[in-house]
mmCIF file of C-alpha atoms in Angstrom:
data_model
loop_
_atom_site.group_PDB
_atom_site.id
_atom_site.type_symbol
_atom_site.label_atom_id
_atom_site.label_comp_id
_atom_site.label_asym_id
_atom_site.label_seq_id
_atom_site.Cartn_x
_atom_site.Cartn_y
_atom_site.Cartn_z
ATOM 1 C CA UNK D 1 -13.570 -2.382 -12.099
ATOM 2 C CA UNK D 2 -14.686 -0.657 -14.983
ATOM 3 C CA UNK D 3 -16.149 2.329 -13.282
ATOM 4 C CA UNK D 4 -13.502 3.286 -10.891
ATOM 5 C CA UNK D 5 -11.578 6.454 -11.413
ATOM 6 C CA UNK D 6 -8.182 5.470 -10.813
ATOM 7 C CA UNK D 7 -5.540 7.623 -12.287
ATOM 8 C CA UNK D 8 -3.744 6.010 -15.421
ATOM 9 C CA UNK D 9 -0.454 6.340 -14.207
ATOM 10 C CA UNK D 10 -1.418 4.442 -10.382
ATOM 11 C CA UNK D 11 -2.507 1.188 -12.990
ATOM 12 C CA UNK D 12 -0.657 -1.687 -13.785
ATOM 13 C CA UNK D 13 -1.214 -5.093 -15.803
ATOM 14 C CA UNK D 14 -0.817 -8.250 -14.534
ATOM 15 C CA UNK D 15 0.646 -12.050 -15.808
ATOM 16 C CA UNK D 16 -2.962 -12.497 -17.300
ATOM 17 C CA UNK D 17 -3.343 -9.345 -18.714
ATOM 18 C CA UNK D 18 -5.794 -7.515 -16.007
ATOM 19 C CA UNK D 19 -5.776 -4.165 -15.140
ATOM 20 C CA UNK D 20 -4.815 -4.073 -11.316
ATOM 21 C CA UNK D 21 -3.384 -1.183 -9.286
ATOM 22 C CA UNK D 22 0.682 -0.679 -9.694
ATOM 23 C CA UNK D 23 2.442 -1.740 -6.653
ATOM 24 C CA UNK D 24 6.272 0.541 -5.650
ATOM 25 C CA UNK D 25 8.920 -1.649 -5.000
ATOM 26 C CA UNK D 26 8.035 -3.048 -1.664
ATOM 27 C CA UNK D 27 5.206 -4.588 -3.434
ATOM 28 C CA UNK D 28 2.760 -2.296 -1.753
ATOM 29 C CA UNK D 29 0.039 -0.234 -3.461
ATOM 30 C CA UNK D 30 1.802 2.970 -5.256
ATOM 31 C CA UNK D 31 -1.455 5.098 -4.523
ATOM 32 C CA UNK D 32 -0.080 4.773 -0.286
ATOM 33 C CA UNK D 33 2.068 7.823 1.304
ATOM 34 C CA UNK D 34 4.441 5.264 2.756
ATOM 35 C CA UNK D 35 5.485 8.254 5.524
ATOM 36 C CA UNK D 36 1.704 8.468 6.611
ATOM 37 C CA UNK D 37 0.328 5.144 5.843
ATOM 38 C CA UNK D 38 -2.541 6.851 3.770
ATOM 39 C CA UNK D 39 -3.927 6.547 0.374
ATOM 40 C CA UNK D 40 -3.274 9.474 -1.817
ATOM 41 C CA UNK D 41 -6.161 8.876 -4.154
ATOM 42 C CA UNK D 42 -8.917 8.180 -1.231
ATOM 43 C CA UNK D 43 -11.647 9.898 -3.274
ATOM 44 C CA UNK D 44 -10.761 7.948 -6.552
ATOM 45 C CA UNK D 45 -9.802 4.798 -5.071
ATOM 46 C CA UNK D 46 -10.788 1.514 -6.457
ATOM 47 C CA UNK D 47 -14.535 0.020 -5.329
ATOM 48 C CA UNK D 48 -12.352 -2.726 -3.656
ATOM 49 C CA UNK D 49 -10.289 -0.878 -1.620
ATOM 50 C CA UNK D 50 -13.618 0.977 -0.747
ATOM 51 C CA UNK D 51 -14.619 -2.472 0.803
ATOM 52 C CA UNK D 52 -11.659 -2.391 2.630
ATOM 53 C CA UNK D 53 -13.064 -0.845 6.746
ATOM 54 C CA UNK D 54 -10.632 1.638 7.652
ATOM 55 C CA UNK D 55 -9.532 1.324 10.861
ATOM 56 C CA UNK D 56 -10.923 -2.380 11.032
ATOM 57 C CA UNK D 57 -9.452 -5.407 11.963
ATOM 58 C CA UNK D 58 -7.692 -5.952 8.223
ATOM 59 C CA UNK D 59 -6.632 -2.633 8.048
ATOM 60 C CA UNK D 60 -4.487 -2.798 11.920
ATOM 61 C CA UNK D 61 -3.027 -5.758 10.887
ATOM 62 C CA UNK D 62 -2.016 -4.499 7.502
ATOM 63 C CA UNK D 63 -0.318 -1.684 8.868
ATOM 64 C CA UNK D 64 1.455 -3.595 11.879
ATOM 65 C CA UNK D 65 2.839 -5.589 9.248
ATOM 66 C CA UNK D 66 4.208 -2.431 7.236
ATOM 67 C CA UNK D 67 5.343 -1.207 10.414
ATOM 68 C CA UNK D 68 7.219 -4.229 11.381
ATOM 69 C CA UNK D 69 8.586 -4.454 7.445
ATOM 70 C CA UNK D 70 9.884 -0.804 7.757
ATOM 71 C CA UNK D 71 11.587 -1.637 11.423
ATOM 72 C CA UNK D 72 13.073 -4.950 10.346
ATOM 73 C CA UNK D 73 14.980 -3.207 7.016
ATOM 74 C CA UNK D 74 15.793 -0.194 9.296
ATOM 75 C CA UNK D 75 17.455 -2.657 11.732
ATOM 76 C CA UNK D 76 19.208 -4.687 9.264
ATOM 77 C CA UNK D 77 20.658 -1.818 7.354
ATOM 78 C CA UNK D 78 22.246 -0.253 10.568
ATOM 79 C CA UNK D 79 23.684 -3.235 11.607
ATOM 80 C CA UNK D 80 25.374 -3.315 8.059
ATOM 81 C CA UNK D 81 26.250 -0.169 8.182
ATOM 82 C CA UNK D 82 26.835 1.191 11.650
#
């Protein structure tokens, strides 16, 4: 939204030409701490992540999923590579 304060360099544009918030490579937000599972711009961040409850339902379920992401790589890569 035109009011939020996100930093320039955490901003991305999309197929249709919006401004959106870059994601890293896993396709998650690049503003998250991926070792703490916590934004690093809370103070700044975008009025829609603002809608977002933390600690709600969406946001257990979100991480769980992350979680389960990081475990299933982890577990693939040593059984390539024991």
């Amino acid at each position: 939204m035109p009011d939020d304060a996100v930093p320039g360099y955490l901003l991305d544009t999309d197929e249709a030409g919006r401004t959106v918030m870059a994601r890293n490579d896993e396709g998650w937000c690049a503003a998250i701490d991926p070792y703490h599972l916590r934004c690093t711009i809370y103070s700044q961040r975008p009025a829609i992540c603002r809608q977002f409850a933390m600690g709600g339902d969406d946001c257990r379920l979100v991480r769980q999923d992350y979680r389960r992401q990081q475990h299933d790589a982890s577990t693939i890569f040593s059984t390539l590579h024991p």
